[in-house]
């Protein structure tokens, strides 16, 4: 009974994790870029969703769109500032710059939304029903469905469609792609806009499960690393499986061993994997 | 040219800086914190500027020094010498373990794993009762350094400032000596041309590990003094603030300039202490400075000044009198 509840929790959590990591899957896997401000975009988007629902009285689906729009804007702004570094493929500098952006976003959120924790109530979170003796809310189901939908779309759009091929070509050799007539700059902007929109969507879906604070986002970044790296960089199906696995692991570890150390344990696994198989993450064999 | 003059300029400059907080009306607290955070940043500076890797784990060494100090002083009543030894040992040991783990990793993966280490350390600090959990360690006694019949110590910021200043001078000297040492030269070679380094018979892994481990005591000793300055140590040391502060201090002014991290730290903490707009706006300024320094000013402020001087003051060679004139 308890095990079933934890398993179902884990499945919901796992879809949330996978959804949070979608943006990074594309960012790192396809365009070979990183964003350490990922967690702070999640935080800001959660606040935007809350503000649109509680402050403006907009319906929840519209609030989700508003949050995604904010995510796109943030993504475009960040990419505009880093364009030179992106063209130079200077990953380490991009990493530090995005850390700086994250710090800025935290300040902006504190300034605009204040330091009080907020709770986002959606109409879906009031509906709950029983599955195999375990309770879930409609919000949980929506997380699972949106998660599956996002990954299905990504799979067909990225691994089958021309869009993915273009982005991959840009990542492989930006100069050659430019010669082939691809507007490289536009691809980079599109990838970052997608990253912002994806994490904002995840925030709008997942954030109703927890209080919204300016300090959230840290854990989401960790989860994203684990999902993207363990799933195999650039593998859509791998990210989905890793997200699901991590969710179930976290729920079971949290339920039966120690809730405080659940994500830490997952991160320990990540460190071991990275150290034992650094090639799994090789951007260009051995770095530069 | 300025390199030969530097040692003669350094002494009056040091005396001037030492007296400055008193002249400015007793701002010893801010100056002490600047000195402490600058020392912590020098640890990172060696790794970033000389080795060419971005470590995101230096806040761990800083926190390790602070935690070791806090725990030894409150639980065992240890004096300043013992806590200093404990802080150095804690920071160096963690760096050694982390350095061995990350020995084969480069660039982005190296940074990711060091970031992971910081996250794990933060979770441990938050949850482990031995370290005080999320309450941290409070009630750390004031600095006390018995030296034979002498009783050195500091009970407030005014008395702590000379220690912080002395430690800062020591750090500057150590970094300067490091850059002139064999290890420093090998680090640069490994940084700029790893293949040539290997062909020249340099053990790249050993150099990397050596520099990484050597960088930790700087950050750890800063943590040692910080624990006494704040009289409290807690998991907030792992917050991104300290990480972003150190990174910004290192990249803001310019790479491989001896005084650059100090000037960077002074600018950041000076703004926070004397020109503060509240925590949120300060965070925006600090984050913005980091973004600007890397995305817009690749050479840091130093590069900007150089370009500005190169354009406007072409005929005047004396414009070269910046205090950061030596490596």
Coordinates of C-alpha atoms in Angstrom, one line a residue:
Chain A
X1 CA 0.0 0.0 0.0
X2 CA 2.7 2.4 1.1
X3 CA 4.9 1.1 -1.7
X4 CA 2.2 1.7 -4.3
X5 CA 1.7 5.3 -3.0
X6 CA 5.5 5.9 -3.2
X7 CA 5.7 4.3 -6.7
X8 CA 2.9 6.5 -8.0
X9 CA 4.5 9.5 -6.3
X10 CA 7.7 8.5 -8.0
X11 CA 6.1 8.3 -11.4
X12 CA 4.6 11.8 -11.0
X13 CA 7.8 13.2 -9.7
X14 CA 9.7 11.5 -12.5
X15 CA 7.6 13.1 -15.2
X16 CA 8.1 16.4 -13.5
X17 CA 11.9 15.9 -13.4
X18 CA 11.9 14.8 -17.1
X19 CA 9.8 17.8 -18.0
X20 CA 12.2 20.2 -16.1
X21 CA 15.1 18.7 -18.0
X22 CA 13.6 18.9 -21.5
X23 CA 15.2 22.3 -22.2
X24 CA 18.7 21.1 -21.2
X25 CA 18.3 17.9 -23.3
X26 CA 18.0 20.1 -26.3
X27 CA 20.4 22.7 -25.1
X28 CA 23.3 20.4 -24.3
X29 CA 22.5 17.5 -26.5
X30 CA 21.7 19.3 -29.7
X31 CA 23.3 22.7 -29.5
X32 CA 26.1 21.9 -27.1
X33 CA 25.3 24.8 -24.9
X34 CA 24.7 25.0 -21.2
X35 CA 22.6 27.1 -18.9
X36 CA 23.3 27.3 -15.1
X37 CA 20.5 29.9 -14.8
X38 CA 18.0 27.1 -15.6
X39 CA 16.8 26.8 -12.0
X40 CA 16.3 30.5 -11.7
X41 CA 14.2 30.6 -14.9
X42 CA 12.2 27.8 -13.3
X43 CA 11.8 30.0 -10.2
X44 CA 10.8 33.1 -12.2
X45 CA 8.4 31.2 -14.3
X46 CA 6.7 29.7 -11.3
X47 CA 6.3 33.2 -9.9
X48 CA 4.9 34.5 -13.2
X49 CA 2.4 31.7 -13.2
X50 CA 1.4 32.4 -9.6
X51 CA 1.1 36.1 -10.3
X52 CA -1.0 35.6 -13.5
X53 CA -3.4 33.3 -11.6
X54 CA -3.5 35.0 -8.2
X55 CA -2.8 38.6 -9.1
X56 CA -4.4 39.0 -12.5
X57 CA -7.0 36.3 -12.1
X58 CA -6.2 34.7 -15.4
X59 CA -7.3 31.1 -16.1
X60 CA -4.5 28.6 -15.4
X61 CA -3.9 27.6 -19.1
X62 CA -3.4 31.3 -20.0
X63 CA -1.1 31.7 -17.0
X64 CA 1.0 28.8 -18.4
X65 CA 1.3 30.6 -21.7
X66 CA 2.3 33.8 -19.9
X67 CA 5.0 32.0 -18.1
X68 CA 6.3 30.3 -21.3
X69 CA 6.4 33.7 -22.9
X70 CA 8.4 35.1 -20.0
X71 CA 10.7 32.0 -20.4
X72 CA 11.2 32.7 -24.1
X73 CA 12.1 36.4 -23.4
X74 CA 14.6 35.4 -20.7
X75 CA 16.1 32.8 -23.0
X76 CA 16.5 35.3 -25.9
X77 CA 18.0 38.0 -23.6
X78 CA 20.5 35.6 -22.3
X79 CA 21.5 34.4 -25.7
X80 CA 21.8 38.0 -27.0
X81 CA 24.3 38.8 -24.2
X82 CA 26.3 35.6 -24.8
X83 CA 26.3 35.5 -28.6
X84 CA 30.0 36.0 -28.9
X85 CA 30.8 33.3 -26.4
X86 CA 28.3 31.0 -28.2
X87 CA 30.0 31.4 -31.5
X88 CA 33.4 30.8 -29.8
X89 CA 31.9 27.6 -28.3
X90 CA 33.4 28.8 -25.0
X91 CA 31.4 26.5 -22.8
X92 CA 33.2 27.4 -19.6
X93 CA 32.5 31.1 -20.0
X94 CA 28.9 30.4 -20.9
X95 CA 28.6 28.4 -17.8
X96 CA 29.9 31.2 -15.6
X97 CA 27.8 33.9 -17.4
X98 CA 24.6 31.9 -17.0
X99 CA 25.5 31.5 -13.3
X100 CA 25.7 35.3 -13.2
X101 CA 22.3 35.5 -14.9
X102 CA 20.9 33.1 -12.3
X103 CA 22.1 35.4 -9.6
X104 CA 20.6 38.4 -11.3
X105 CA 17.2 36.6 -11.8
X106 CA 17.1 35.8 -8.1
X107 CA 17.6 39.5 -7.3
X108 CA 14.9 40.5 -9.8
X109 CA 12.4 38.0 -8.4
X110 CA 13.1 39.3 -4.9
X111 CA 12.5 42.8 -6.1
X112 CA 9.4 42.1 -8.1
X113 CA 7.7 39.3 -6.2
X114 CA 9.0 39.8 -2.7
X115 CA 10.5 37.4 -0.2
X116 CA 7.3 35.7 0.9
X117 CA 6.6 32.1 -0.1
X118 CA 3.6 31.8 -2.3
X119 CA 1.4 28.8 -3.1
X120 CA 0.0 28.4 -6.5
X121 CA -3.5 26.9 -6.4
X122 CA -4.7 25.6 -9.7
X123 CA -8.3 24.2 -10.4
X124 CA -6.7 20.8 -11.1
X125 CA -5.1 20.5 -7.7
X126 CA -8.5 20.4 -6.0
X127 CA -9.6 17.3 -7.9
X128 CA -8.2 14.1 -6.5
X129 CA -9.0 10.5 -7.0
X130 CA -7.8 7.1 -6.0
X131 CA -5.7 4.7 -8.1
X132 CA -5.0 1.3 -6.7
X133 CA -5.3 2.6 -3.2
X134 CA -3.1 5.6 -3.7
X135 CA -4.3 9.2 -4.0
X136 CA -3.4 11.5 -6.9
X137 CA -4.6 14.9 -7.9
X138 CA -5.6 15.9 -11.4
X139 CA -2.6 18.2 -11.3
X140 CA -0.3 15.1 -10.9
X141 CA -2.0 13.5 -13.9
X142 CA -1.6 16.6 -15.9
X143 CA 2.2 16.6 -15.1
X144 CA 2.5 13.1 -16.4
X145 CA 0.4 13.8 -19.5
X146 CA 2.3 17.0 -20.4
X147 CA 5.6 15.2 -19.7
X148 CA 4.7 12.4 -22.1
X149 CA 3.4 14.9 -24.7
X150 CA 6.6 17.0 -24.5
X151 CA 8.9 14.1 -25.0
X152 CA 6.8 12.6 -27.8
X153 CA 6.9 16.0 -29.6
X154 CA 10.6 16.3 -29.0
X155 CA 11.2 12.8 -30.3
X156 CA 9.4 13.5 -33.5
X157 CA 10.5 17.0 -33.9
X158 CA 14.1 16.5 -33.0
X159 CA 15.1 13.0 -34.0
X160 CA 12.9 12.7 -37.1
X161 CA 12.3 16.3 -38.3
X162 CA 14.5 18.7 -40.2
X163 CA 14.5 21.1 -37.3
X164 CA 16.6 18.7 -35.2
X165 CA 19.0 18.0 -38.1
X166 CA 19.6 21.7 -38.7
X167 CA 20.3 22.3 -35.0
X168 CA 22.6 19.3 -34.9
X169 CA 24.5 20.5 -37.9
X170 CA 25.0 23.9 -36.3
X171 CA 26.3 22.3 -33.1
X172 CA 28.6 20.0 -35.0
X173 CA 30.2 22.8 -37.1
X174 CA 28.8 26.3 -36.9
X175 CA 31.0 27.6 -39.7
X176 CA 30.2 24.8 -42.1
X177 CA 26.5 25.2 -41.3
X178 CA 26.8 28.9 -42.1
X179 CA 28.4 28.1 -45.4
X180 CA 25.5 25.7 -46.1
X181 CA 23.2 28.6 -45.9
X182 CA 21.9 28.1 -42.4
X183 CA 21.2 31.2 -40.3
X184 CA 23.3 30.0 -37.3
X185 CA 22.5 32.9 -35.1
X186 CA 18.8 32.2 -35.5
X187 CA 19.3 28.6 -34.6
X188 CA 21.1 29.6 -31.4
X189 CA 18.4 32.0 -30.5
X190 CA 15.7 29.4 -31.2
X191 CA 17.4 26.9 -29.0
X192 CA 17.7 29.2 -26.1
X193 CA 14.1 30.4 -26.5
X194 CA 13.0 26.8 -26.5
X195 CA 15.1 26.2 -23.3
X196 CA 13.3 29.1 -21.6
X197 CA 9.9 28.1 -22.8
X198 CA 10.4 24.4 -21.8
X199 CA 11.6 25.1 -18.3
X200 CA 8.8 27.7 -17.9
X201 CA 6.2 25.1 -18.9
X202 CA 7.8 22.7 -16.4
X203 CA 7.6 25.3 -13.7
X204 CA 3.9 26.1 -14.4
X205 CA 3.1 22.4 -14.3
X206 CA 5.3 21.3 -11.3
X207 CA 5.4 24.4 -9.1
X208 CA 1.9 24.0 -7.8
X209 CA 3.1 21.0 -5.9
X210 CA 5.5 23.0 -3.7
X211 CA 5.7 26.5 -2.1
X212 CA 7.2 29.1 -4.5
X213 CA 10.2 31.0 -3.1
X214 CA 13.0 33.0 -4.6
X215 CA 15.4 30.4 -3.3
X216 CA 14.0 27.5 -5.3
X217 CA 15.6 26.4 -8.5
X218 CA 18.8 24.9 -7.0
X219 CA 17.3 21.4 -6.7
X220 CA 15.9 21.7 -10.2
X221 CA 19.3 22.3 -11.7
X222 CA 20.7 19.3 -9.9
X223 CA 17.8 17.2 -11.1
X224 CA 18.4 18.4 -14.6
X225 CA 22.1 17.5 -14.6
X226 CA 21.3 14.0 -13.4
X227 CA 18.6 13.5 -15.9
X228 CA 20.5 14.8 -18.9
X229 CA 23.8 13.2 -18.1
X230 CA 22.5 9.8 -16.9
X231 CA 20.1 9.7 -19.9
X232 CA 22.9 10.2 -22.3
X233 CA 23.5 13.6 -23.7
X234 CA 21.1 14.4 -26.5
X235 CA 19.1 11.2 -26.1
X236 CA 15.4 12.2 -25.8
X237 CA 14.3 8.7 -24.8
X238 CA 17.2 8.5 -22.4
X239 CA 16.3 11.7 -20.7
X240 CA 12.7 10.5 -20.3
X241 CA 13.8 7.2 -18.8
X242 CA 16.4 8.9 -16.6
X243 CA 13.8 11.4 -15.3
X244 CA 11.3 8.6 -14.6
X245 CA 14.0 6.5 -12.9
X246 CA 15.2 9.4 -10.8
X247 CA 11.7 10.2 -9.7
X248 CA 11.0 6.7 -8.6
X249 CA 14.4 6.5 -6.9
X250 CA 13.9 9.8 -5.1
X251 CA 10.4 8.8 -4.0
X252 CA 11.5 5.3 -2.7
X253 CA 14.8 6.6 -1.2
X254 CA 12.9 9.5 0.4
X255 CA 10.1 7.3 1.6
X256 CA 12.1 4.5 3.0
X257 CA 15.6 5.8 3.7
X258 CA 16.0 9.5 4.2
X259 CA 14.0 12.3 2.5
X260 CA 16.8 14.8 3.2
X261 CA 19.4 13.0 1.3
X262 CA 17.4 11.8 -1.7
X263 CA 18.6 14.3 -4.3
X264 CA 22.1 14.1 -2.7
X265 CA 22.2 10.4 -3.2
X266 CA 21.1 10.9 -6.9
X267 CA 23.9 13.4 -7.3
X268 CA 26.4 11.0 -5.8
X269 CA 25.4 8.6 -8.5
X270 CA 26.0 11.3 -11.1
X271 CA 29.5 12.1 -9.8
X272 CA 30.4 8.4 -9.9
X273 CA 29.1 8.1 -13.5
X274 CA 30.9 11.2 -14.6
X275 CA 34.1 10.1 -13.1
X276 CA 34.0 6.6 -14.3
X277 CA 32.7 7.4 -17.7
X278 CA 33.7 11.0 -18.5
X279 CA 33.5 10.0 -22.2
X280 CA 29.7 9.7 -21.7
X281 CA 29.8 13.5 -21.5
X282 CA 32.6 14.1 -24.0
X283 CA 31.7 17.2 -25.9
X284 CA 34.7 17.0 -28.1
X285 CA 36.8 14.1 -27.1
X286 CA 39.0 15.3 -24.2
X287 CA 37.8 18.9 -24.3
X288 CA 39.7 21.2 -26.6
Chain B
X1 CA 59.5 48.8 -16.4
X2 CA 57.0 49.1 -13.7
X3 CA 58.0 45.6 -12.6
X4 CA 61.3 46.8 -11.1
X5 CA 59.6 49.7 -9.3
X6 CA 56.8 47.5 -7.9
X7 CA 58.5 46.3 -4.7
X8 CA 59.3 49.9 -3.7
X9 CA 55.8 51.1 -4.4
X10 CA 54.3 48.1 -2.6
X11 CA 55.5 49.1 0.9
X12 CA 54.0 52.6 1.0
X13 CA 50.9 51.3 -0.8
X14 CA 50.5 48.6 1.8
X15 CA 50.9 51.0 4.7
X16 CA 48.3 53.3 3.1
X17 CA 45.8 50.5 2.7
X18 CA 46.4 49.4 6.2
X19 CA 45.6 52.8 7.6
X20 CA 42.7 53.5 5.2
X21 CA 39.8 52.0 7.3
X22 CA 40.8 54.2 10.2
X23 CA 40.9 57.3 8.1
X24 CA 37.6 56.5 6.5
X25 CA 36.0 56.6 9.9
X26 CA 36.4 53.1 11.3
X27 CA 35.2 50.9 8.5
X28 CA 37.4 48.1 9.7
X29 CA 34.5 45.6 9.3
X30 CA 34.1 46.1 5.6
X31 CA 37.9 46.1 5.0
X32 CA 38.3 42.9 7.0
X33 CA 35.6 41.2 4.9
X34 CA 37.2 42.5 1.7
X35 CA 40.5 41.0 2.8
X36 CA 38.9 37.7 3.8
X37 CA 36.9 37.3 0.6
X38 CA 39.9 38.4 -1.5
X39 CA 42.1 35.7 0.1
X40 CA 39.3 33.1 -0.7
X41 CA 39.2 34.4 -4.3
X42 CA 43.0 34.0 -4.7
X43 CA 42.5 30.2 -4.2
X44 CA 40.1 30.2 -7.1
X45 CA 42.3 32.6 -9.1
X46 CA 45.2 30.2 -9.2
X47 CA 43.0 27.5 -10.6
X48 CA 41.1 29.8 -13.1
X49 CA 44.0 32.0 -14.3
X50 CA 47.0 29.7 -14.1
X51 CA 45.5 26.2 -14.6
X52 CA 42.7 27.4 -16.9
X53 CA 40.0 25.4 -15.2
X54 CA 36.9 26.8 -13.6
X55 CA 36.4 25.2 -10.2
X56 CA 33.0 25.7 -8.6
X57 CA 34.1 23.9 -5.5
X58 CA 36.2 26.6 -3.9
X59 CA 33.2 27.7 -1.7
X60 CA 33.5 24.1 -0.3
X61 CA 37.1 24.8 0.8
X62 CA 36.1 28.1 2.2
X63 CA 33.3 26.6 4.1
X64 CA 35.4 23.6 5.2
X65 CA 37.9 26.1 6.8
X66 CA 35.1 28.0 8.5
X67 CA 33.3 24.9 9.7
X68 CA 36.5 23.3 11.0
X69 CA 37.2 26.5 12.9
X70 CA 33.7 26.8 14.3
X71 CA 33.5 23.2 15.4
X72 CA 37.0 23.0 17.0
X73 CA 36.5 26.4 18.8
X74 CA 33.1 25.7 20.2
X75 CA 33.2 21.9 20.8
X76 CA 36.8 21.6 22.0
X77 CA 37.6 25.1 23.0
X78 CA 40.6 25.1 20.7
X79 CA 42.7 28.2 20.3
X80 CA 43.4 30.0 17.0
X81 CA 46.5 28.0 16.1
X82 CA 44.6 24.7 16.4
X83 CA 41.6 25.9 14.5
X84 CA 44.0 27.3 11.8
X85 CA 45.6 23.9 11.5
X86 CA 42.2 22.3 11.4
X87 CA 40.9 24.7 8.8
X88 CA 44.0 24.1 6.5
X89 CA 43.8 20.4 7.0
X90 CA 40.1 20.2 6.2
X91 CA 40.3 22.3 3.1
X92 CA 43.4 20.6 1.8
X93 CA 42.1 17.1 2.5
X94 CA 38.8 17.8 0.7
X95 CA 40.7 19.3 -2.2
X96 CA 43.0 16.3 -2.4
X97 CA 40.0 13.9 -2.6
X98 CA 38.2 16.0 -5.1
X99 CA 41.3 16.6 -7.1
X100 CA 42.0 12.8 -7.3
X101 CA 38.4 12.2 -8.3
X102 CA 38.5 14.8 -11.1
X103 CA 42.0 14.1 -12.2
X104 CA 41.0 13.0 -15.7
X105 CA 38.2 15.6 -16.2
X106 CA 38.6 18.8 -18.2
X107 CA 36.8 22.0 -18.8
X108 CA 33.0 21.7 -18.7
X109 CA 32.9 18.3 -17.1
X110 CA 35.4 19.3 -14.5
X111 CA 33.3 22.4 -13.6
X112 CA 30.1 20.3 -13.5
X113 CA 31.6 17.8 -11.1
X114 CA 33.0 20.5 -8.9
X115 CA 29.6 22.1 -8.9
X116 CA 28.1 18.7 -8.0
X117 CA 30.6 18.5 -5.1
X118 CA 29.4 21.9 -3.9
X119 CA 25.8 20.8 -4.0
X120 CA 26.5 17.6 -2.1
X121 CA 28.5 19.4 0.5
X122 CA 25.7 21.9 0.9
X123 CA 23.2 19.1 1.4
X124 CA 25.4 17.5 3.9
X125 CA 25.9 20.7 5.8
X126 CA 22.1 21.3 5.9
X127 CA 21.3 17.8 7.2
X128 CA 24.2 16.5 9.2
X129 CA 23.7 17.2 12.9
X130 CA 27.5 17.0 13.7
X131 CA 27.9 20.1 11.5
X132 CA 25.0 21.8 13.3
X133 CA 22.5 21.1 10.5
X134 CA 20.6 24.0 9.1
X135 CA 21.2 26.0 12.3
X136 CA 25.0 25.9 11.8
X137 CA 27.5 26.6 14.5
X138 CA 27.0 29.7 16.5
X139 CA 28.7 31.3 19.5
X140 CA 32.2 31.0 18.1
X141 CA 34.6 32.7 20.6
X142 CA 36.8 35.5 19.5
X143 CA 40.2 34.9 17.8
X144 CA 42.8 33.9 20.4
X145 CA 46.4 33.2 19.4
X146 CA 48.6 32.5 22.4
X147 CA 52.3 33.0 21.4
X148 CA 54.5 32.0 24.4
X149 CA 54.0 34.7 27.0
X150 CA 52.2 36.9 24.4
X151 CA 48.4 36.7 24.0
X152 CA 47.5 37.8 20.5
X153 CA 43.9 38.0 19.7
X154 CA 41.1 40.0 18.4
X155 CA 37.7 40.7 20.0
X156 CA 36.3 43.1 17.4
X157 CA 36.8 44.1 13.7
X158 CA 39.3 46.8 14.6
X159 CA 41.5 44.2 16.2
X160 CA 40.8 41.6 13.5
X161 CA 41.8 43.9 10.6
X162 CA 45.6 43.6 11.2
X163 CA 45.3 39.8 11.1
X164 CA 43.2 39.9 7.9
X165 CA 45.6 42.4 6.4
X166 CA 48.6 40.4 7.3
X167 CA 47.1 37.3 5.9
X168 CA 46.2 39.1 2.7
X169 CA 49.8 40.3 2.3
X170 CA 51.0 36.8 2.9
X171 CA 48.6 35.5 0.3
X172 CA 49.7 38.1 -2.3
X173 CA 53.3 37.1 -1.6
X174 CA 52.5 33.4 -1.9
X175 CA 50.6 33.8 -5.2
X176 CA 53.4 35.9 -6.6
X177 CA 56.0 33.3 -5.6
X178 CA 53.7 30.6 -7.0
X179 CA 53.6 32.3 -10.4
X180 CA 57.4 32.5 -10.4
X181 CA 57.9 28.9 -9.2
X182 CA 58.4 25.8 -11.3
X183 CA 54.9 24.6 -10.5
X184 CA 53.5 27.9 -11.6
X185 CA 55.4 27.8 -14.9
X186 CA 54.3 24.2 -15.5
X187 CA 50.7 25.1 -14.8
X188 CA 50.8 27.8 -17.4
X189 CA 52.3 25.4 -19.9
X190 CA 49.7 22.7 -19.1
X191 CA 47.1 25.4 -19.5
X192 CA 48.2 26.9 -22.8
X193 CA 49.6 23.8 -24.5
X194 CA 49.0 20.5 -22.8
X195 CA 50.5 18.5 -25.6
X196 CA 53.7 20.4 -25.5
X197 CA 53.7 20.1 -21.8
X198 CA 53.4 16.3 -22.1
X199 CA 56.1 16.2 -24.7
X200 CA 58.4 18.2 -22.5
X201 CA 58.1 15.5 -19.9
X202 CA 55.7 17.3 -17.6
X203 CA 53.3 15.1 -15.8
X204 CA 50.1 17.0 -16.6
X205 CA 47.9 15.2 -14.1
X206 CA 50.4 15.8 -11.3
X207 CA 50.6 19.5 -12.1
X208 CA 46.8 19.8 -12.2
X209 CA 46.4 18.0 -8.9
X210 CA 49.3 20.0 -7.4
X211 CA 47.8 23.3 -8.3
X212 CA 44.3 22.3 -7.3
X213 CA 45.4 21.1 -3.9
X214 CA 47.7 24.1 -3.4
X215 CA 44.8 26.5 -4.1
X216 CA 42.6 25.1 -1.3
X217 CA 44.5 26.4 1.7
X218 CA 44.0 30.0 0.5
X219 CA 40.2 29.6 0.5
X220 CA 40.3 27.5 3.7
X221 CA 42.4 30.1 5.6
X222 CA 39.9 32.7 4.5
X223 CA 37.2 30.6 6.0
X224 CA 39.1 30.3 9.2
X225 CA 39.2 34.1 9.6
X226 CA 35.6 34.5 8.4
X227 CA 34.4 32.2 11.2
X228 CA 35.9 34.5 13.8
X229 CA 34.7 37.6 12.0
X230 CA 31.1 36.4 11.9
X231 CA 31.2 34.3 15.1
X232 CA 28.8 32.0 13.2
X233 CA 29.1 29.4 10.6
X234 CA 26.2 28.0 8.7
X235 CA 25.1 26.3 5.5
X236 CA 24.5 29.7 3.9
X237 CA 28.3 29.6 3.1
X238 CA 27.3 27.3 0.3
X239 CA 24.8 29.8 -1.2
X240 CA 25.5 30.9 -4.8
X241 CA 26.4 34.3 -3.4
X242 CA 29.8 33.2 -2.3
X243 CA 30.4 31.3 -5.5
X244 CA 29.3 34.2 -7.7
X245 CA 31.3 36.6 -5.5
X246 CA 34.6 34.7 -5.9
X247 CA 34.0 34.1 -9.7
X248 CA 33.3 37.8 -10.3
X249 CA 36.2 38.9 -8.2
X250 CA 38.5 36.7 -10.3
X251 CA 37.2 37.7 -13.8
X252 CA 36.1 41.3 -13.2
X253 CA 39.5 43.0 -13.4
X254 CA 41.6 40.7 -15.5
X255 CA 43.4 37.4 -15.5
X256 CA 46.8 36.7 -14.1
X257 CA 47.2 40.1 -12.6
X258 CA 48.4 39.9 -9.0
X259 CA 46.1 42.5 -7.6
X260 CA 43.1 41.8 -9.8
X261 CA 41.1 39.5 -7.4
X262 CA 41.8 42.0 -4.6
X263 CA 40.5 44.9 -6.6
X264 CA 37.6 42.9 -7.8
X265 CA 36.6 41.9 -4.3
X266 CA 37.0 45.4 -3.0
X267 CA 34.8 46.8 -5.8
X268 CA 32.0 44.2 -5.1
X269 CA 32.1 44.3 -1.3
X270 CA 32.7 48.1 -1.3
X271 CA 29.5 48.5 -3.4
X272 CA 27.6 46.2 -1.0
X273 CA 28.8 48.0 2.1
X274 CA 29.0 51.6 1.1
X275 CA 26.7 51.9 -1.9
X276 CA 24.1 49.3 -1.1
X277 CA 20.7 49.3 -2.7
X278 CA 19.3 46.4 -0.7
X279 CA 20.0 42.7 -1.1
X280 CA 18.0 42.2 -4.3
X281 CA 19.5 45.0 -6.3
X282 CA 22.9 44.1 -5.0
X283 CA 22.4 40.6 -6.3
X284 CA 21.4 42.0 -9.7
X285 CA 24.5 44.2 -9.7
X286 CA 26.8 41.3 -8.8
X287 CA 25.3 38.9 -11.3
X288 CA 25.3 41.7 -13.9
X289 CA 29.0 42.4 -13.2
X290 CA 29.8 38.7 -13.8
X291 CA 27.8 38.7 -17.1
X292 CA 29.4 41.9 -18.3
X293 CA 32.9 40.9 -17.4
X294 CA 32.7 37.7 -19.5
X295 CA 30.2 38.5 -22.2
X296 CA 31.1 42.1 -22.9
X297 CA 34.6 42.7 -21.6
X298 CA 36.6 39.7 -22.3
X299 CA 39.8 41.1 -20.8
X300 CA 38.0 42.4 -17.7
X301 CA 38.2 46.0 -16.6
X302 CA 42.0 45.9 -17.0
X303 CA 41.5 45.1 -20.7
X304 CA 39.0 47.9 -21.0
X305 CA 41.4 50.5 -19.4
X306 CA 44.2 49.2 -21.6
X307 CA 42.2 49.7 -24.7
X308 CA 41.0 53.1 -23.6
X309 CA 44.5 54.2 -22.8
X310 CA 45.9 52.8 -26.0
X311 CA 43.5 54.9 -27.9
X312 CA 43.5 58.2 -26.0
X313 CA 46.9 58.4 -24.4
X314 CA 49.0 57.0 -27.2
X315 CA 51.8 59.6 -26.8
X316 CA 52.0 59.5 -23.0
X317 CA 53.8 56.4 -21.8
X318 CA 53.3 57.5 -18.2
X319 CA 49.7 56.4 -18.3
X320 CA 51.1 53.1 -17.3
X321 CA 51.1 53.9 -13.6
X322 CA 48.2 51.6 -12.6
X323 CA 48.9 49.8 -9.4
X324 CA 48.3 46.5 -11.1
X325 CA 51.4 46.8 -13.2
X326 CA 53.0 43.5 -12.3
X327 CA 52.0 40.0 -12.9

